[in-house]
Amino acid sequence: MTIILLLVISFAASFVGTLAGSGGLIGMPSLLLIGFPIHQVIGSVKFSNMFSSFSSFYILLKKKQLKVADALKLIPFALFGGFCGGLLANSFSEKMMNLLAICLLTIALVINFIKKPKPESGSIWHLPKKAYPSLFGISVYDGMFGPGQATMLMYTFLRNGATYLQSLAFTRFQTFISCTAAFITYFLAGNIAWEIATYYTIGSLIGSQLAVRVAQKISTRQLKFILHGVTIALLLQLIIRVAFP
């Protein structure tokens, strides 16, 4: 029964997370409700995200939604950010991390409603240098906890002129790098439960692969509706968790 729950939870979290981010707000709370220790949950989810994020990124790379050279520029920020976040995980309380997520997501949601130039369909987008500090900060948060980081990344890339599929590709690649770095810290600390990580990874791979294929068949308006809807649901859940710990 536990195996089935892990597969269902990981599939749902990965499917929603790939399309709009915040899949961690489905996965992590569900795993905690089952009774798994929080550090083992975070570490195991990082292991799973390494595979699911890279598999979906690879599909988008083959469809030429970004250039490898641009993706490689993310590595130092995502790698160092994820590693620092993993090391800091035991330094900050969960409430403090939730408050930070609420602030960042609220700002991102408001900014996204401001009218901006539409990118050319199918164009190759180049990542502006001004986005790097934000990307580093999000990777630190991903290493510490994670839920909501993909949504923050999606908004960051969209706000800087990327198309939806380009934003999705960059988000999946950065998630792969930051989760890999964070996983190392949890592994060294002995906080990986392989009985959780193995089945969670299987469900996540299936969910991410299906989501990438669905994303290419959904209109931009529908995708934005999903992104905004997930963001609002995420904010409400975080506010409730902070107000009623």
mmCIF file of C-alpha atoms in Angstrom:
data_model
loop_
_atom_site.group_PDB
_atom_site.id
_atom_site.type_symbol
_atom_site.label_atom_id
_atom_site.label_comp_id
_atom_site.label_asym_id
_atom_site.label_seq_id
_atom_site.Cartn_x
_atom_site.Cartn_y
_atom_site.Cartn_z
ATOM 1 C CA MET A 1 0.000 0.000 0.000
ATOM 2 C CA THR A 2 2.860 2.373 0.833
ATOM 3 C CA ILE A 3 4.455 1.693 -2.562
ATOM 4 C CA ILE A 4 1.217 2.560 -4.377
ATOM 5 C CA LEU A 5 0.890 5.778 -2.350
ATOM 6 C CA LEU A 6 4.463 6.766 -3.196
ATOM 7 C CA LEU A 7 3.861 6.169 -6.918
ATOM 8 C CA VAL A 8 0.579 8.123 -6.968
ATOM 9 C CA ILE A 9 1.922 11.035 -4.913
ATOM 10 C CA SER A 10 5.130 11.322 -6.934
ATOM 11 C CA PHE A 11 3.265 11.138 -10.254
ATOM 12 C CA ALA A 12 0.860 13.927 -9.253
ATOM 13 C CA ALA A 13 3.617 16.107 -7.808
ATOM 14 C CA SER A 14 5.856 15.708 -10.862
ATOM 15 C CA PHE A 15 3.054 16.236 -13.390
ATOM 16 C CA VAL A 16 1.842 19.471 -11.762
ATOM 17 C CA GLY A 17 5.372 20.589 -10.897
ATOM 18 C CA THR A 18 6.631 20.192 -14.453
ATOM 19 C CA LEU A 19 3.723 22.156 -15.934
ATOM 20 C CA ALA A 20 3.543 24.995 -13.397
ATOM 21 C CA GLY A 21 5.949 24.371 -10.544
ATOM 22 C CA SER A 22 5.047 23.834 -6.861
ATOM 23 C CA GLY A 23 4.734 20.074 -7.206
ATOM 24 C CA GLY A 24 6.652 19.884 -3.933
ATOM 25 C CA LEU A 25 3.599 21.246 -2.129
ATOM 26 C CA ILE A 26 1.809 18.086 -3.197
ATOM 27 C CA GLY A 27 4.639 15.655 -2.591
ATOM 28 C CA MET A 28 6.328 16.791 0.617
ATOM 29 C CA PRO A 29 3.224 17.385 2.779
ATOM 30 C CA SER A 30 1.795 14.050 1.604
ATOM 31 C CA LEU A 31 4.970 12.174 2.537
ATOM 32 C CA LEU A 32 5.064 13.910 5.921
ATOM 33 C CA LEU A 33 1.439 12.915 6.562
ATOM 34 C CA ILE A 34 2.384 9.292 5.935
ATOM 35 C CA GLY A 35 4.879 9.678 8.767
ATOM 36 C CA PHE A 36 8.305 9.908 7.124
ATOM 37 C CA PRO A 37 10.929 12.154 8.857
ATOM 38 C CA ILE A 38 11.231 15.577 7.205
ATOM 39 C CA HIS A 39 14.953 15.419 6.393
ATOM 40 C CA GLN A 40 14.549 11.991 4.795
ATOM 41 C CA VAL A 41 11.597 13.325 2.822
ATOM 42 C CA ILE A 42 13.540 16.327 1.499
ATOM 43 C CA GLY A 43 16.627 14.260 0.686
ATOM 44 C CA SER A 44 14.630 11.554 -1.083
ATOM 45 C CA VAL A 45 12.653 14.101 -3.101
ATOM 46 C CA LYS A 46 15.906 15.773 -4.206
ATOM 47 C CA PHE A 47 17.112 12.396 -5.486
ATOM 48 C CA SER A 48 13.873 11.916 -7.411
ATOM 49 C CA ASN A 49 13.920 15.443 -8.842
ATOM 50 C CA MET A 50 17.389 14.877 -10.264
ATOM 51 C CA PHE A 51 16.038 12.264 -12.655
ATOM 52 C CA SER A 52 12.595 13.681 -13.426
ATOM 53 C CA SER A 53 13.890 17.207 -14.116
ATOM 54 C CA PHE A 54 16.725 16.036 -16.370
ATOM 55 C CA SER A 55 14.489 13.690 -18.364
ATOM 56 C CA SER A 56 11.967 16.437 -19.153
ATOM 57 C CA PHE A 57 14.765 18.947 -19.870
ATOM 58 C CA TYR A 58 16.334 16.530 -22.359
ATOM 59 C CA ILE A 59 13.107 16.281 -24.356
ATOM 60 C CA LEU A 60 12.840 20.074 -24.598
ATOM 61 C CA LEU A 61 16.525 20.322 -25.512
ATOM 62 C CA LYS A 62 15.986 17.949 -28.438
ATOM 63 C CA LYS A 63 13.103 20.145 -29.569
ATOM 64 C CA LYS A 64 15.545 23.086 -29.628
ATOM 65 C CA GLN A 65 13.773 25.190 -27.003
ATOM 66 C CA LEU A 66 17.156 26.465 -25.756
ATOM 67 C CA LYS A 67 20.871 26.380 -26.500
ATOM 68 C CA VAL A 68 23.207 24.213 -24.447
ATOM 69 C CA ALA A 69 25.610 27.154 -24.057
ATOM 70 C CA ASP A 70 22.913 29.204 -22.312
ATOM 71 C CA ALA A 71 21.932 26.301 -20.072
ATOM 72 C CA LEU A 72 25.557 25.727 -19.026
ATOM 73 C CA LYS A 73 25.744 29.311 -17.740
ATOM 74 C CA LEU A 74 23.253 28.345 -15.042
ATOM 75 C CA ILE A 75 25.454 25.617 -13.570
ATOM 76 C CA PRO A 76 27.662 27.694 -11.176
ATOM 77 C CA PHE A 77 24.657 29.530 -9.701
ATOM 78 C CA ALA A 78 22.422 26.466 -9.439
ATOM 79 C CA LEU A 79 25.199 24.176 -8.165
ATOM 80 C CA PHE A 80 26.558 26.508 -5.495
ATOM 81 C CA GLY A 81 23.058 27.668 -4.537
ATOM 82 C CA GLY A 82 21.729 24.127 -4.103
ATOM 83 C CA PHE A 83 24.792 23.086 -2.118
ATOM 84 C CA CYS A 84 24.565 26.107 0.214
ATOM 85 C CA GLY A 85 20.854 25.518 0.677
ATOM 86 C CA GLY A 86 21.414 21.915 1.654
ATOM 87 C CA LEU A 87 24.027 22.914 4.219
ATOM 88 C CA LEU A 88 21.709 25.593 5.649
ATOM 89 C CA ALA A 89 18.691 23.288 5.853
ATOM 90 C CA ASN A 90 19.163 22.643 9.576
ATOM 91 C CA SER A 91 19.973 26.270 10.356
ATOM 92 C CA PHE A 92 16.583 27.789 9.445
ATOM 93 C CA SER A 93 13.211 26.762 10.754
ATOM 94 C CA GLU A 94 10.539 25.538 8.347
ATOM 95 C CA LYS A 95 8.432 28.578 9.289
ATOM 96 C CA MET A 96 11.208 30.956 8.232
ATOM 97 C CA MET A 97 11.541 29.220 4.854
ATOM 98 C CA ASN A 98 7.775 29.372 4.323
ATOM 99 C CA LEU A 99 7.751 33.115 5.055
ATOM 100 C CA LEU A 100 10.522 33.621 2.499
ATOM 101 C CA ALA A 101 8.578 31.619 -0.099
ATOM 102 C CA ILE A 102 5.415 33.665 0.539
ATOM 103 C CA CYS A 103 7.286 36.936 -0.060
ATOM 104 C CA LEU A 104 9.020 35.746 -3.231
ATOM 105 C CA LEU A 105 5.922 34.161 -4.753
ATOM 106 C CA THR A 106 3.715 37.168 -4.003
ATOM 107 C CA ILE A 107 6.188 39.505 -5.703
ATOM 108 C CA ALA A 108 6.534 37.142 -8.668
ATOM 109 C CA LEU A 109 2.773 36.816 -9.083
ATOM 110 C CA VAL A 110 2.205 40.596 -9.044
ATOM 111 C CA ILE A 111 5.072 41.259 -11.475
ATOM 112 C CA ASN A 112 3.802 38.618 -13.882
ATOM 113 C CA PHE A 113 0.497 40.486 -14.341
ATOM 114 C CA ILE A 114 2.341 43.596 -15.533
ATOM 115 C CA LYS A 115 2.160 43.772 -19.316
ATOM 116 C CA LYS A 116 5.427 42.914 -21.030
ATOM 117 C CA PRO A 117 6.576 42.405 -24.648
ATOM 118 C CA LYS A 118 5.647 39.024 -26.080
ATOM 119 C CA PRO A 119 8.620 36.894 -27.146
ATOM 120 C CA GLU A 120 8.743 35.708 -30.737
ATOM 121 C CA SER A 121 7.316 32.228 -31.102
ATOM 122 C CA GLY A 122 10.015 29.609 -31.532
ATOM 123 C CA SER A 123 12.864 32.085 -31.058
ATOM 124 C CA ILE A 124 16.017 31.116 -29.166
ATOM 125 C CA TRP A 125 16.143 33.164 -25.997
ATOM 126 C CA HIS A 126 19.366 34.199 -24.278
ATOM 127 C CA LEU A 127 19.448 34.477 -20.497
ATOM 128 C CA PRO A 128 20.207 38.069 -19.329
ATOM 129 C CA LYS A 129 22.900 38.485 -16.678
ATOM 130 C CA LYS A 130 20.567 40.483 -14.432
ATOM 131 C CA ALA A 131 18.633 37.278 -13.720
ATOM 132 C CA TYR A 132 21.566 35.415 -12.150
ATOM 133 C CA PRO A 133 21.231 36.738 -8.555
ATOM 134 C CA SER A 134 17.563 35.724 -8.447
ATOM 135 C CA LEU A 135 18.371 32.309 -9.865
ATOM 136 C CA PHE A 136 21.076 31.783 -7.233
ATOM 137 C CA GLY A 137 18.690 32.729 -4.417
ATOM 138 C CA ILE A 138 16.017 30.361 -5.694
ATOM 139 C CA SER A 139 18.560 27.530 -5.871
ATOM 140 C CA VAL A 140 19.502 28.166 -2.230
ATOM 141 C CA TYR A 141 15.835 27.866 -1.284
ATOM 142 C CA ASP A 142 15.550 24.687 -3.364
ATOM 143 C CA GLY A 143 18.442 23.155 -1.465
ATOM 144 C CA MET A 144 16.928 24.092 1.890
ATOM 145 C CA PHE A 145 13.354 22.995 1.265
ATOM 146 C CA GLY A 146 12.104 23.345 -2.299
ATOM 147 C CA PRO A 147 8.327 23.590 -2.726
ATOM 148 C CA GLY A 148 7.550 26.562 -4.959
ATOM 149 C CA GLN A 149 11.059 26.943 -6.414
ATOM 150 C CA ALA A 150 10.018 25.807 -9.878
ATOM 151 C CA THR A 151 7.193 28.354 -9.894
ATOM 152 C CA MET A 152 9.647 31.078 -8.889
ATOM 153 C CA LEU A 153 12.005 29.993 -11.676
ATOM 154 C CA MET A 154 9.200 29.941 -14.247
ATOM 155 C CA TYR A 155 8.206 33.502 -13.350
ATOM 156 C CA THR A 156 11.845 34.647 -13.430
ATOM 157 C CA PHE A 157 12.440 33.279 -16.923
ATOM 158 C CA LEU A 158 9.072 34.457 -18.243
ATOM 159 C CA ARG A 159 9.625 37.933 -16.840
ATOM 160 C CA ASN A 160 12.975 38.119 -18.623
ATOM 161 C CA GLY A 161 11.460 37.433 -22.034
ATOM 162 C CA ALA A 162 11.425 33.648 -22.435
ATOM 163 C CA THR A 163 8.525 31.742 -23.973
ATOM 164 C CA TYR A 164 6.646 29.234 -21.821
ATOM 165 C CA LEU A 165 8.472 26.196 -23.238
ATOM 166 C CA GLN A 166 11.851 27.952 -22.989
ATOM 167 C CA SER A 167 11.089 28.831 -19.358
ATOM 168 C CA LEU A 168 10.088 25.234 -18.730
ATOM 169 C CA ALA A 169 13.333 23.940 -20.263
ATOM 170 C CA PHE A 170 15.563 26.282 -18.234
ATOM 171 C CA THR A 171 13.570 25.570 -15.071
ATOM 172 C CA ARG A 172 13.969 21.806 -15.441
ATOM 173 C CA PHE A 173 17.715 22.138 -16.093
ATOM 174 C CA GLN A 174 18.339 24.419 -13.115
ATOM 175 C CA THR A 175 16.228 22.142 -10.917
ATOM 176 C CA PHE A 176 18.382 19.192 -11.979
ATOM 177 C CA ILE A 177 21.594 21.008 -11.023
ATOM 178 C CA SER A 178 20.408 22.453 -7.695
ATOM 179 C CA CYS A 179 18.795 19.156 -6.626
ATOM 180 C CA THR A 180 21.985 17.260 -7.466
ATOM 181 C CA ALA A 181 24.031 19.614 -5.305
ATOM 182 C CA ALA A 182 21.510 19.468 -2.439
ATOM 183 C CA PHE A 183 21.260 15.674 -2.691
ATOM 184 C CA ILE A 184 24.993 15.385 -1.996
ATOM 185 C CA THR A 185 24.604 17.206 1.332
ATOM 186 C CA TYR A 186 21.623 15.060 2.411
ATOM 187 C CA PHE A 187 23.416 11.876 1.324
ATOM 188 C CA LEU A 188 26.524 12.759 3.327
ATOM 189 C CA ALA A 189 24.306 13.465 6.332
ATOM 190 C CA GLY A 190 22.646 10.048 5.991
ATOM 191 C CA ASN A 191 19.229 11.525 5.228
ATOM 192 C CA ILE A 192 18.301 9.467 2.163
ATOM 193 C CA ALA A 193 15.628 6.792 2.652
ATOM 194 C CA TRP A 194 16.130 4.589 -0.398
ATOM 195 C CA GLU A 195 12.801 2.802 0.075
ATOM 196 C CA ILE A 196 11.152 6.207 -0.428
ATOM 197 C CA ALA A 197 13.536 7.559 -3.055
ATOM 198 C CA THR A 198 13.315 4.575 -5.429
ATOM 199 C CA TYR A 199 9.534 4.442 -5.861
ATOM 200 C CA TYR A 200 9.163 8.217 -5.703
ATOM 201 C CA THR A 201 11.629 8.482 -8.580
ATOM 202 C CA ILE A 202 9.682 6.016 -10.726
ATOM 203 C CA GLY A 203 6.419 7.949 -10.295
ATOM 204 C CA SER A 204 8.161 11.273 -10.889
ATOM 205 C CA LEU A 205 9.705 10.116 -14.156
ATOM 206 C CA ILE A 206 6.325 9.035 -15.504
ATOM 207 C CA GLY A 207 4.674 12.291 -14.394
ATOM 208 C CA SER A 208 7.341 14.572 -15.853
ATOM 209 C CA GLN A 209 7.438 12.759 -19.195
ATOM 210 C CA LEU A 210 3.659 12.999 -19.582
ATOM 211 C CA ALA A 211 3.648 16.672 -18.529
ATOM 212 C CA VAL A 212 6.272 17.692 -21.101
ATOM 213 C CA ARG A 213 4.208 16.119 -23.871
ATOM 214 C CA VAL A 214 0.977 17.705 -22.602
ATOM 215 C CA ALA A 215 2.660 21.135 -22.310
ATOM 216 C CA GLN A 216 3.242 21.255 -26.063
ATOM 217 C CA LYS A 217 -0.463 20.767 -26.780
ATOM 218 C CA ILE A 218 -1.889 23.331 -24.353
ATOM 219 C CA SER A 219 -2.500 26.963 -25.355
ATOM 220 C CA THR A 220 -0.520 29.788 -23.760
ATOM 221 C CA ARG A 221 -3.686 31.074 -22.081
ATOM 222 C CA GLN A 222 -4.368 27.684 -20.491
ATOM 223 C CA LEU A 223 -0.750 27.370 -19.346
ATOM 224 C CA LYS A 224 -0.847 30.797 -17.700
ATOM 225 C CA PHE A 225 -4.113 29.854 -15.985
ATOM 226 C CA ILE A 226 -2.445 26.725 -14.585
ATOM 227 C CA LEU A 227 0.618 28.706 -13.481
ATOM 228 C CA HIS A 228 -1.436 31.394 -11.728
ATOM 229 C CA GLY A 229 -3.798 28.859 -10.186
ATOM 230 C CA VAL A 230 -0.999 26.753 -8.753
ATOM 231 C CA THR A 231 0.755 29.867 -7.434
ATOM 232 C CA ILE A 232 -2.348 31.107 -5.603
ATOM 233 C CA ALA A 233 -2.987 27.633 -4.146
ATOM 234 C CA LEU A 234 0.639 27.462 -3.051
ATOM 235 C CA LEU A 235 0.461 30.864 -1.362
ATOM 236 C CA LEU A 236 -2.716 29.946 0.494
ATOM 237 C CA GLN A 237 -1.227 26.699 1.740
ATOM 238 C CA LEU A 238 1.972 28.423 2.881
ATOM 239 C CA ILE A 239 0.019 31.166 4.681
ATOM 240 C CA ILE A 240 -2.105 28.560 6.471
ATOM 241 C CA ARG A 241 0.990 26.615 7.509
ATOM 242 C CA VAL A 242 2.644 29.768 8.887
ATOM 243 C CA ALA A 243 -0.511 31.019 10.654
ATOM 244 C CA PHE A 244 -1.407 27.623 12.116
ATOM 245 C CA PRO A 245 1.855 25.704 12.698
#
